[in-house]
mmCIF file of C-alpha atoms in Angstrom:
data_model
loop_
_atom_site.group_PDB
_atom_site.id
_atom_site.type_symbol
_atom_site.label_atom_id
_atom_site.label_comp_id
_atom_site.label_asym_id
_atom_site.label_seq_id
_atom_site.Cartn_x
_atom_site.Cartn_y
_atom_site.Cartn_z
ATOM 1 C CA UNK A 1 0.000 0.000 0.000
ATOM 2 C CA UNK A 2 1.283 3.055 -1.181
ATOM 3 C CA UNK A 3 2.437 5.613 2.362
ATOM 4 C CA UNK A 4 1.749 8.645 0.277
ATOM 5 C CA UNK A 5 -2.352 8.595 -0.430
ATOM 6 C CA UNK A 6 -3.046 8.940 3.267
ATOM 7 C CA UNK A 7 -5.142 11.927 4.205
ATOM 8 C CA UNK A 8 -4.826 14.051 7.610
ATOM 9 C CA UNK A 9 -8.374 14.801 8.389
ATOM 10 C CA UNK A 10 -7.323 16.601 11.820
ATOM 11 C CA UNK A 11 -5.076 18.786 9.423
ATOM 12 C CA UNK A 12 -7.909 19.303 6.909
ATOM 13 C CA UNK A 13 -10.256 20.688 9.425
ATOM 14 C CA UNK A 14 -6.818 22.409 11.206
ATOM 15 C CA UNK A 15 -7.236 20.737 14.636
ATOM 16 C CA UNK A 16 -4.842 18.671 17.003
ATOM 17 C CA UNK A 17 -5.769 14.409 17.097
ATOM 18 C CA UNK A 18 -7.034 15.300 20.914
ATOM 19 C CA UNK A 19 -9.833 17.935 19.979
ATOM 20 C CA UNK A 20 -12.818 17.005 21.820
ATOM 21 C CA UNK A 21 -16.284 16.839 19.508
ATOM 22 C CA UNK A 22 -17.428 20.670 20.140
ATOM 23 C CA UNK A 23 -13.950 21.450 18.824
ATOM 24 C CA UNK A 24 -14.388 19.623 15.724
ATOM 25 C CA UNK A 25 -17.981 20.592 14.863
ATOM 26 C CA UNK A 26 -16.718 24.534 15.624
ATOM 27 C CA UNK A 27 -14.155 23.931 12.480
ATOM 28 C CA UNK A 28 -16.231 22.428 10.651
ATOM 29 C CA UNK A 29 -18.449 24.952 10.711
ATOM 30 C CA UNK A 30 -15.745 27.501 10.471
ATOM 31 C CA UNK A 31 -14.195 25.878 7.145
ATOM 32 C CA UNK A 32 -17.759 25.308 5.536
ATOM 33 C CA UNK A 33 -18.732 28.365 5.178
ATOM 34 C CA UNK A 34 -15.636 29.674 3.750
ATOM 35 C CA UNK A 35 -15.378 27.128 0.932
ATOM 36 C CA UNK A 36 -19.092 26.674 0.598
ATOM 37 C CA UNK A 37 -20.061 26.715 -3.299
ATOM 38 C CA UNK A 38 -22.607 29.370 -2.601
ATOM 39 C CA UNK A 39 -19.858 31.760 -1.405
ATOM 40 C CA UNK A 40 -17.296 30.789 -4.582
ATOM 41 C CA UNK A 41 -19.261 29.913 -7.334
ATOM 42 C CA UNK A 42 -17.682 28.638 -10.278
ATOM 43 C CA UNK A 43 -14.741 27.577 -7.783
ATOM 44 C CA UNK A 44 -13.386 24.471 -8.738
ATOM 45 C CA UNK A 45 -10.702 24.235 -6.133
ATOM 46 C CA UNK A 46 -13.084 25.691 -3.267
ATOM 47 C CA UNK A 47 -15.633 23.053 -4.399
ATOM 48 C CA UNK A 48 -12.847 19.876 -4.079
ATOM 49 C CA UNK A 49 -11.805 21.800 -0.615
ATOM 50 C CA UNK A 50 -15.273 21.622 0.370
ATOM 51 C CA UNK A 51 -15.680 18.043 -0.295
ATOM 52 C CA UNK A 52 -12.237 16.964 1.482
ATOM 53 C CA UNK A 53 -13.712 19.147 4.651
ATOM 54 C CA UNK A 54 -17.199 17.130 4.681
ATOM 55 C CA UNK A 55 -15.633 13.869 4.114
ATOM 56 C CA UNK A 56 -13.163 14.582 7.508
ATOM 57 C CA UNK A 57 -16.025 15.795 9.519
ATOM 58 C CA UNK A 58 -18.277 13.053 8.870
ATOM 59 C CA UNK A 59 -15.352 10.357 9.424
ATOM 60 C CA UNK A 60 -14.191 12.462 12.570
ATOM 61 C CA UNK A 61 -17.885 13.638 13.877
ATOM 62 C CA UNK A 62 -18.873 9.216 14.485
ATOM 63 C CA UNK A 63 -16.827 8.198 17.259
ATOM 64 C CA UNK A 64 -16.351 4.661 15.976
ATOM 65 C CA UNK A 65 -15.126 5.670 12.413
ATOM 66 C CA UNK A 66 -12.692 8.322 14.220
ATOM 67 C CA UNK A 67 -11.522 5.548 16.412
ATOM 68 C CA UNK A 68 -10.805 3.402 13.273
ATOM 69 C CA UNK A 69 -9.938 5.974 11.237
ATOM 70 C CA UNK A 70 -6.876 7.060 13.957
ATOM 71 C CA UNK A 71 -6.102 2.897 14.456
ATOM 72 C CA UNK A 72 -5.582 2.504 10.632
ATOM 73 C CA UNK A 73 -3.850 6.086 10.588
ATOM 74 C CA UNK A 74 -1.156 4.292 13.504
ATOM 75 C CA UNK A 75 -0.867 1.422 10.778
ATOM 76 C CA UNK A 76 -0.158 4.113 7.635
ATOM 77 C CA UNK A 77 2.722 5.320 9.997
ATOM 78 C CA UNK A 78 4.097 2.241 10.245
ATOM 79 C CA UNK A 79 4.256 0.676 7.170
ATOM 80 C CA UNK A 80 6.195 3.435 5.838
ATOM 81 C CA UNK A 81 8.735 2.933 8.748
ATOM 82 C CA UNK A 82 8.974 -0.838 7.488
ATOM 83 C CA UNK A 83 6.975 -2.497 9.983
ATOM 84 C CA UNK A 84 5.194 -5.750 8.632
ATOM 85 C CA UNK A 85 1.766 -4.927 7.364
ATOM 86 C CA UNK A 86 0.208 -6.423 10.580
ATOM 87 C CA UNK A 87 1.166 -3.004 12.622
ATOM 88 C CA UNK A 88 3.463 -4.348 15.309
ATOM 89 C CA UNK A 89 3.381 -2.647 18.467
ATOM 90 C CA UNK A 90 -0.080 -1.359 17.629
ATOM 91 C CA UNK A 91 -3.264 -1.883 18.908
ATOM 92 C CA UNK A 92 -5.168 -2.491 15.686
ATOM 93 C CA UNK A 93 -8.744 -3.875 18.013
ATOM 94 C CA UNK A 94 -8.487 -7.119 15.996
ATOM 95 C CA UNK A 95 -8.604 -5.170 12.877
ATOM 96 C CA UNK A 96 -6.954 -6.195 9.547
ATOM 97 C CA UNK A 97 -6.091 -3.112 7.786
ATOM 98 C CA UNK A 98 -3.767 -5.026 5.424
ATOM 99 C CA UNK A 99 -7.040 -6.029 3.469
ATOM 100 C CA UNK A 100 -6.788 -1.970 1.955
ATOM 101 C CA UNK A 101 -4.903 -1.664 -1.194
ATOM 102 C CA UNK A 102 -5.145 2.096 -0.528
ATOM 103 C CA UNK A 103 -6.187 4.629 1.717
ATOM 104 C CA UNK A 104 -8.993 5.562 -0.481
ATOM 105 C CA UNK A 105 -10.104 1.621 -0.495
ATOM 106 C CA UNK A 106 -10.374 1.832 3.788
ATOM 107 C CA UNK A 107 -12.410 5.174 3.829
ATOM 108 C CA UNK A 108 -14.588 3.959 0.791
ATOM 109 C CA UNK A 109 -15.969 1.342 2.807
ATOM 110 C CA UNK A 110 -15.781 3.209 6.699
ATOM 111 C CA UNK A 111 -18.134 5.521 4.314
ATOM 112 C CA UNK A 112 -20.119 2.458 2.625
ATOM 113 C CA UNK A 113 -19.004 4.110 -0.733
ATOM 114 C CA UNK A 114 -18.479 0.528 -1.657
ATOM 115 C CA UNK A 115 -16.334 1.409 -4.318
ATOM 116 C CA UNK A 116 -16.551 5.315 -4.463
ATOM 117 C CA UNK A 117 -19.267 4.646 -7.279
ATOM 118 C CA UNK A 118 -22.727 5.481 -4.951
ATOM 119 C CA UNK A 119 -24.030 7.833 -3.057
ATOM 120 C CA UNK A 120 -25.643 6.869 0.688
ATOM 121 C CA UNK A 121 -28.745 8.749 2.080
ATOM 122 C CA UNK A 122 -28.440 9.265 5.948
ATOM 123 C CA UNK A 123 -30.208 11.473 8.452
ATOM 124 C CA UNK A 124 -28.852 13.824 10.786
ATOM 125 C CA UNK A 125 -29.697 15.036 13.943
ATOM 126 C CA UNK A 126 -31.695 18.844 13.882
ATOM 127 C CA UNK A 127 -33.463 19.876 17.158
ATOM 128 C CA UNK A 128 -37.299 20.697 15.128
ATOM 129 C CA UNK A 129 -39.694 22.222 17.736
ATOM 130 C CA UNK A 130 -43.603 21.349 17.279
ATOM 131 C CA UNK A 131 -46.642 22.282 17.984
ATOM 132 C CA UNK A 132 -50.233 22.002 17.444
ATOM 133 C CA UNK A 133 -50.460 25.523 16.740
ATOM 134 C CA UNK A 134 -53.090 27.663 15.307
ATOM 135 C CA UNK A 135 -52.251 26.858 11.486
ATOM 136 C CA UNK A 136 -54.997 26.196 8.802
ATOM 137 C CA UNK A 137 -56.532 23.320 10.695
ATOM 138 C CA UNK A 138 -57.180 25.829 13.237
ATOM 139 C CA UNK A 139 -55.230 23.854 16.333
ATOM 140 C CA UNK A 140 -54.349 25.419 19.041
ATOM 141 C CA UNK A 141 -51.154 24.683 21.599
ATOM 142 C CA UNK A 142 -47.564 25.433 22.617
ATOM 143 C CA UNK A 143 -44.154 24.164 21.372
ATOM 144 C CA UNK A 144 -42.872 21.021 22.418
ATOM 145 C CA UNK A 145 -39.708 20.051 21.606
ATOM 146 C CA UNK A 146 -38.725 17.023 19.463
ATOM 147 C CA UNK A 147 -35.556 14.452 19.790
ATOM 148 C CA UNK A 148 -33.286 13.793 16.939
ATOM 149 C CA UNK A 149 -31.264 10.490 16.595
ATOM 150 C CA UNK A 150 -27.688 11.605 14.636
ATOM 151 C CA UNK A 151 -26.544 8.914 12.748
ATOM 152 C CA UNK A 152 -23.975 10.747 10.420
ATOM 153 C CA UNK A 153 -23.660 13.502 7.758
ATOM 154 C CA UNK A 154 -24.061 12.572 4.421
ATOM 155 C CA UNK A 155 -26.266 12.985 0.940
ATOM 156 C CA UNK A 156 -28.806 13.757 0.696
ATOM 157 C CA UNK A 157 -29.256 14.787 4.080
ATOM 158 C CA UNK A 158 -32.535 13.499 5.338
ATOM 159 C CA UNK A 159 -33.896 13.748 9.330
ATOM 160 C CA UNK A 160 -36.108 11.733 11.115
ATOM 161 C CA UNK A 161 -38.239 12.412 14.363
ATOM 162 C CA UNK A 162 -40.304 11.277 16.669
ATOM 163 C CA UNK A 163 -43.710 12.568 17.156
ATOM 164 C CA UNK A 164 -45.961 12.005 20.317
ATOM 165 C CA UNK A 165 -49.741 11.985 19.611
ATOM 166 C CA UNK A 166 -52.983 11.237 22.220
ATOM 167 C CA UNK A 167 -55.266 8.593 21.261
ATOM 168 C CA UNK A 168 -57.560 11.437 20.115
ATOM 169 C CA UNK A 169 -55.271 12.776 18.101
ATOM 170 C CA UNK A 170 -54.210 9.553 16.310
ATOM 171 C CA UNK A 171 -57.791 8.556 15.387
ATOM 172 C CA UNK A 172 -59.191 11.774 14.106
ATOM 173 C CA UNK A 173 -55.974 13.412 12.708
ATOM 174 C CA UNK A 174 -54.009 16.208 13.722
ATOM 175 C CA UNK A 175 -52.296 19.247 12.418
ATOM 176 C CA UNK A 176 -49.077 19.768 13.548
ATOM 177 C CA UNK A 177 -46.804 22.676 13.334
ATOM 178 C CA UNK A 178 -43.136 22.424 12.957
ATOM 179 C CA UNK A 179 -40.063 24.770 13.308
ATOM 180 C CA UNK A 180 -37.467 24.169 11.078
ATOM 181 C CA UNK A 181 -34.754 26.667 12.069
ATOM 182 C CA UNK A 182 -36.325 29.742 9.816
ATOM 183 C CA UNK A 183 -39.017 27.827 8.354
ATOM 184 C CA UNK A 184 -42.397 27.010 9.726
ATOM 185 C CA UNK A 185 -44.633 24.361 8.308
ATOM 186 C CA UNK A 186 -47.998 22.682 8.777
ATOM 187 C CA UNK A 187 -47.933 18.912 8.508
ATOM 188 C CA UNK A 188 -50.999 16.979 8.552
ATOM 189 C CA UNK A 189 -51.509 13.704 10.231
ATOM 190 C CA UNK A 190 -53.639 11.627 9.003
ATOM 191 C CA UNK A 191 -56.163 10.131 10.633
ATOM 192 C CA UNK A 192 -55.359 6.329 11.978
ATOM 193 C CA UNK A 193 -51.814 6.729 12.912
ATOM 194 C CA UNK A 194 -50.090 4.234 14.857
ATOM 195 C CA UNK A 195 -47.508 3.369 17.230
ATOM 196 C CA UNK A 196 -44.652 3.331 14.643
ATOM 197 C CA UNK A 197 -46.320 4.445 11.606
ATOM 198 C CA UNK A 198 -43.472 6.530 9.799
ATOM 199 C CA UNK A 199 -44.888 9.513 7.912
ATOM 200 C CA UNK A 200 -42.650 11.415 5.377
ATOM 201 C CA UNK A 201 -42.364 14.778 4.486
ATOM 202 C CA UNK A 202 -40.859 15.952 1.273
ATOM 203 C CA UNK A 203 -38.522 18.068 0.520
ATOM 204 C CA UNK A 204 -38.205 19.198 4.366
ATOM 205 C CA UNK A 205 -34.720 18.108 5.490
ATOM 206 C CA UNK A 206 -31.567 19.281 5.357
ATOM 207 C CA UNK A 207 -29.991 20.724 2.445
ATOM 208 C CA UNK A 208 -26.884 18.747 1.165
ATOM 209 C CA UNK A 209 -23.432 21.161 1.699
ATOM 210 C CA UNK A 210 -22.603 18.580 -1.515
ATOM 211 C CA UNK A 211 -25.132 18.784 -3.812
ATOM 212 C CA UNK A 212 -27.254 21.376 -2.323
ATOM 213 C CA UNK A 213 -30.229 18.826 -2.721
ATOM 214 C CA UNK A 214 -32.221 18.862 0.596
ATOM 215 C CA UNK A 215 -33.938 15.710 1.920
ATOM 216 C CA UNK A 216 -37.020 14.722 3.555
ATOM 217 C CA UNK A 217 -38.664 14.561 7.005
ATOM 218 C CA UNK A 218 -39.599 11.435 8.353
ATOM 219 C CA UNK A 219 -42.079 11.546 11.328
ATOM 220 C CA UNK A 220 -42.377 8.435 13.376
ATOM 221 C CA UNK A 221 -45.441 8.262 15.117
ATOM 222 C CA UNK A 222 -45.512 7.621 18.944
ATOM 223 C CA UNK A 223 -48.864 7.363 20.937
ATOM 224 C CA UNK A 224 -49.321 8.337 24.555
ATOM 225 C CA UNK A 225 -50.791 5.692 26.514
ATOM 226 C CA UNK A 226 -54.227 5.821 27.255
ATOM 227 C CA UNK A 227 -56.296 5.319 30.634
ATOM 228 C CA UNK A 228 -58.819 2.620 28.664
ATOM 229 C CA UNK A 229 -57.815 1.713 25.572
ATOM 230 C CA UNK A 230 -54.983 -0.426 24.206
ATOM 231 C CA UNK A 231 -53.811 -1.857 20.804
ATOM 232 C CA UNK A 232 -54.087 -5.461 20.051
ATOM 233 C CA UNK A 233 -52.296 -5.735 16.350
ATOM 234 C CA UNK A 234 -54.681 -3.323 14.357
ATOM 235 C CA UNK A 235 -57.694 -3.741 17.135
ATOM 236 C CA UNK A 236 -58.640 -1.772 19.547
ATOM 237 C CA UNK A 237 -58.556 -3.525 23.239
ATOM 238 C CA UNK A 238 -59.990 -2.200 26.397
ATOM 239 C CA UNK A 239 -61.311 -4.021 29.383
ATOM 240 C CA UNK A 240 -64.664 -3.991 30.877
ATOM 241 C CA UNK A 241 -65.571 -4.761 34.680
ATOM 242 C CA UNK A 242 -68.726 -6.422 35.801
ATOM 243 C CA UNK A 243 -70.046 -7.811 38.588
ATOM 244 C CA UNK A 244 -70.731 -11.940 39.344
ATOM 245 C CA UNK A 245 -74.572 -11.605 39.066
ATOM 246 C CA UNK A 246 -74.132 -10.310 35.357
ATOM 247 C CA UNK A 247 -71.548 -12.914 34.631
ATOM 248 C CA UNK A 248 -74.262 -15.384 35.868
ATOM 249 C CA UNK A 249 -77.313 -14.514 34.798
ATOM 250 C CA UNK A 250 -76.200 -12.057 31.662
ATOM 251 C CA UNK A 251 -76.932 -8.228 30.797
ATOM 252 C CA UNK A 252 -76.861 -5.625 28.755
ATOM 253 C CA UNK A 253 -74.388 -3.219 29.518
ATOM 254 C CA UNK A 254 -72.864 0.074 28.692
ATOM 255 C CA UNK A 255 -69.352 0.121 26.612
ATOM 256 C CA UNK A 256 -66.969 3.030 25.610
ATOM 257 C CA UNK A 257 -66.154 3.056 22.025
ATOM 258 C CA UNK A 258 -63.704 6.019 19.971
ATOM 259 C CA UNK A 259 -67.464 7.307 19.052
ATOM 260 C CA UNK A 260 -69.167 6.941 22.187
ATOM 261 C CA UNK A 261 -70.799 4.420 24.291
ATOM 262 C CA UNK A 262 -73.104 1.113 22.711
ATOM 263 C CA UNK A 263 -75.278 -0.822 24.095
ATOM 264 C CA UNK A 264 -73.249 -4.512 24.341
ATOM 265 C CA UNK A 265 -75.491 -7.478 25.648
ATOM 266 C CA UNK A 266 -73.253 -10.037 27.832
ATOM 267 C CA UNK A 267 -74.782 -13.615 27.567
ATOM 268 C CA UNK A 268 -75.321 -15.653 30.677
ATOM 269 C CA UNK A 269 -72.207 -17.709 32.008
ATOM 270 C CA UNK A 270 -69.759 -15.077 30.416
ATOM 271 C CA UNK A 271 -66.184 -16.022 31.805
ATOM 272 C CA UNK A 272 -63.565 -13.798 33.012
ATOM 273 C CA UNK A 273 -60.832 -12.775 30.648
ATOM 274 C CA UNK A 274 -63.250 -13.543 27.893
ATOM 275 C CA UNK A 275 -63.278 -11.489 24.831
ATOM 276 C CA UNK A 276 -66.469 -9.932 22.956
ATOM 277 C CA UNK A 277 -66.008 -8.549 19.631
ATOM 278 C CA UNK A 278 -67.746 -5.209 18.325
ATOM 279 C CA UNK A 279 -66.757 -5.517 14.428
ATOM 280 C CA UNK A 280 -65.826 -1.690 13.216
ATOM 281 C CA UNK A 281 -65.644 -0.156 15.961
ATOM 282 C CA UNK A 282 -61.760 -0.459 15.722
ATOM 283 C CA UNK A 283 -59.150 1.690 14.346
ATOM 284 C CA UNK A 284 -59.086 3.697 11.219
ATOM 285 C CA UNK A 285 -57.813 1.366 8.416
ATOM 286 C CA UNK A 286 -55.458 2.629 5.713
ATOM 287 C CA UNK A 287 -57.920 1.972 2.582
ATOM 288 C CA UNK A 288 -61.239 2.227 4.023
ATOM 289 C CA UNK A 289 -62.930 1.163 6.903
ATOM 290 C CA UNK A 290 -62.521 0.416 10.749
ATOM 291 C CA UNK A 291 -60.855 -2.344 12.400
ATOM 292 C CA UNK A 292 -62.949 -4.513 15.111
ATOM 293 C CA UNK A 293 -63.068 -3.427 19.278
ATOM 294 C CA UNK A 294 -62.391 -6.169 21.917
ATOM 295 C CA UNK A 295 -64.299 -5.816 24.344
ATOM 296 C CA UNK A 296 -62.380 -8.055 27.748
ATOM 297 C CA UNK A 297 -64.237 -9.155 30.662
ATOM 298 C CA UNK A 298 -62.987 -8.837 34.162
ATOM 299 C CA UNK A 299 -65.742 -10.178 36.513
ATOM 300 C CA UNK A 300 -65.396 -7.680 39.985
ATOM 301 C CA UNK A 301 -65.356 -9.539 43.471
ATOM 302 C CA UNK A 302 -67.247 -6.609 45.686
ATOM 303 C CA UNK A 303 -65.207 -6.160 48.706
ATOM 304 C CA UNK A 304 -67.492 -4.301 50.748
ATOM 305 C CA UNK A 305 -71.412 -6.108 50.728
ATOM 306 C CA UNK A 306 -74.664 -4.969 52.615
ATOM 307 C CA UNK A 307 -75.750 -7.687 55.321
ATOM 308 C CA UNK A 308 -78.573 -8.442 53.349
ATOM 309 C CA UNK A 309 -76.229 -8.903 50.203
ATOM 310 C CA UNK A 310 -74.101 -11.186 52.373
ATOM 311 C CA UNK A 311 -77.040 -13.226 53.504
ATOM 312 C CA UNK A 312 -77.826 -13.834 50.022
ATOM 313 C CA UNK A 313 -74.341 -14.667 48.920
ATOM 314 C CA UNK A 314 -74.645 -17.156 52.389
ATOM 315 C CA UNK A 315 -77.738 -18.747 50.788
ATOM 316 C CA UNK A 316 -76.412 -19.225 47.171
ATOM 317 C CA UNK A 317 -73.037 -21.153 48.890
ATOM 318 C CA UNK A 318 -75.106 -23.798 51.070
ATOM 319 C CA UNK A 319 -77.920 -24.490 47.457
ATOM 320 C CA UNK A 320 -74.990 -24.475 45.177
ATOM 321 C CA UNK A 321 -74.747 -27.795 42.770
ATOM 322 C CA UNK A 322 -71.555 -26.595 40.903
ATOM 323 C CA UNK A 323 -68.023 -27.244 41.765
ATOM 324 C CA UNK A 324 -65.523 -25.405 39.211
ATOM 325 C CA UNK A 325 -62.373 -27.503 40.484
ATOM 326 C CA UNK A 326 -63.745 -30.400 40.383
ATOM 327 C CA UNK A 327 -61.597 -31.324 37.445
ATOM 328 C CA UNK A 328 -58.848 -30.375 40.087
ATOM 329 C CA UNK A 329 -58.906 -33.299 42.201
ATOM 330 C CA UNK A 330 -56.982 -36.087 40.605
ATOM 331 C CA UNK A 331 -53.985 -34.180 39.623
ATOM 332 C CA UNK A 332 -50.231 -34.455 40.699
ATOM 333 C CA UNK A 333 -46.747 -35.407 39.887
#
C-alpha cells in the first residue's frame, strides 16, 4: 500500500488528534462556510476543498469511524517505517487493515461508498420544535420540543423524528406545526396513525453542503398511553368490569367506544378474561374502513357487601350444585 495517499483529516479541518467533539464541529463549521459553493461559485478548487472538509467531519464527527480511522492512521505510519503490514506494536482492536490496497479503499468502505461509485442517504440530527399551533386546521397549543437520533452527515441529508400523539389525536388526525430553524410548516396527520407508523415529508430536510439537494422529514409516530384503551395488532382492546350476578345470569351493559358508548349485551355464564367482539368499531384502516373493538371481561369480586347482600351470597353457597375444580382433584406429579 502506497504511504503517500493517506489523508490528515485533523489537518484538513486544522485541529490537534485530541480535539474534543465541540472542537471539531466549531471547524467544521468555520471551514464550511468559507469554501461553501454558494460563497465561490464557479470555484473548482473551493468546491474539491469543500468536499475533502465534509468527508473529515463526517469520518471524525462518528466516534467509531474516528476511532478506526486514527487505528488505521497508527498502521499508515508504520508501514512506511517498514513495519510488517500487521502493525506491530499497535493496537489495531483485531482489525486487519492489510485487506486496503489504498487509503482511499479503507475510507470507501468506513463511508459504505463501496467502491466510491454510490451515493448513501443518511439522516442527521436537527433539534425541530412542534406544535399544534393555530395553522390552517385551526389547532391550538404550545411548542414542544422534538428528539433527533444523529446517525452521520451525508447525501442527501434526510432527518427523522419522533412525534408524540394522544389517542384522540391519532384517530381523528391532527395538524401539527413544525419549526425548522427559519421555516415554519404545517404537517398533517392523518387520521389512523399508529404506534410506529413513519410519515414522510418531502422536501423538508436538510440541504446537502454537496449537492445542495435537501432531503425529507420522516415523522415516526408515537402514541401516549391511554387510561382505557390499548392496541391489540390493528384492534382496539380495552377491558370492561362487571359484577358476578351479570356474569351469571347475563346483561346488557354500557361500553366506551372512539365514538361513544353502545349498548353490548353479555350472555349468561360469560367467563372472566373472555373477549367480545364489536366488528368496526376499531381503528381507522389505511384503505377504508374500521378495524374490530375487543371488548375483555374482568368479573369484579365486591369487597365491601350490605348484610342483606351477604345473607344472600350465604344462601347461594349452602344451594350451590356446581363445583368449578372439580376437574382439580386427581392431579399431581
Amino acid at each position: 500500500m502506497a504511504t503517500t495517499d493517506f489523508k490528515d483529516y485533523y489537518a484538513v479541518l486544522g485541529v490537534n488528534k485530541t480535539a474534543s467533539a465541540d472542537e471539531i464541529k466549531q471547524a467544521f463549521r468555520k471551514l464550511a462556510r468559507k469554501y461553501h459553493p454558494d460563497v465561490n461559485p464557479g470555484n473548482k478548487q473551493a468546491e474539491a476543498r469543500f468536499k475533502e472538509i465534509n468527508e473529515a467531519y463526517e469520518v471524525l464527527s462518528d466516534p467509531d469511524k474516528r476511532q478506526k480511522y486514527d487505528q488505521f492512521g497508527q498502521y499508515w505510519k508504520q508501514v512506511g517505517q517498514g513495519f510488517p503490514s500487521g502493525g506491530a506494536g499497535v493496537d489495531m482492536g483485531n482489525f486487519d487493515f492489510s485487506q486496503y490496497g489504498s487509503f482511499d479503499d479503507f475510507i470507501n468502505e468506513l463511508l459504505g461508498r463501496f467502491g466510491g461509485g454510490g451515493t448513501r442517504s443518511t439522516r442527521q440530527s436537527y433539534s425541530y420544535r412542534t406544535s399544534t399551533g393555530a395553522g390552517p386546521g385551526g389547532y391550538a397549543g404550545g411548542y414542544g420540543d422534538f428528539g433527533f437520533q444523529d446517525v452521520g452527515a451525508a447525501t442527501p441529508q434526510d432527518s427523522e423524528a419522533i412525534i408524540s400523539l394522544t389517542f384522540s389525536e391519532a384517530f381523528h388526525g391532527v395538524q401539527k406545526r413544525f419549526n425548522l430553524g427559519n421555516e415554519t410548516i404545517d404537517v398533517r396527520i392523518p387520521a389512523g396513525a399508529k404506534p410506529g407508523t413513519r410519515l414522510r415529508v418531502r422536501g423538508k430536510g436538510q440541504i446537502s453542503p454537496l449537492t445542495q439537494q435537501r432531503g425529507d422529514l420522516y415523522l415516526k409516530v408515537e402514541l401516549q398511553s391511554h387510561p382505557f384503551f390499548q392496541f391489540e395488532g390493528d384492534n382496539l382492546v380495552c377491558e370492561v368490569p362487571i359484577t358476578p350476578d351479570e356474569a351469571v345470569l347475563g346483561a346488557s351493559i354500557e361500553v366506551p367506544t372512539p365514538d361513544g358508548s353502545v349498548n353490548v349485551k353479555l350472555p349468561a355464564g360469560v367467563r372472566s378474561g373472555q373477549s367480545l367482539r364489536l366488528r368496526g368499531k376499531g381503528w381507522p384502516q389505511p384503505k377504508s374502513g374500521r378495524s374490530d373493538q375487543l371488548v375483555k371481561i374482568a368479573i369484579a369480586t365486591p369487597r365491601d357487601i350490605s348484610q342483606q347482600e351477604r345473607e344472600y351470597y350465604e344462601k347461594i353457597r349452602t344451594i350451590r350444585t356446581s363445583n368449578p375444580r372439580s376437574n382439580l382433584q386427581n392431579i399431581r406429579l
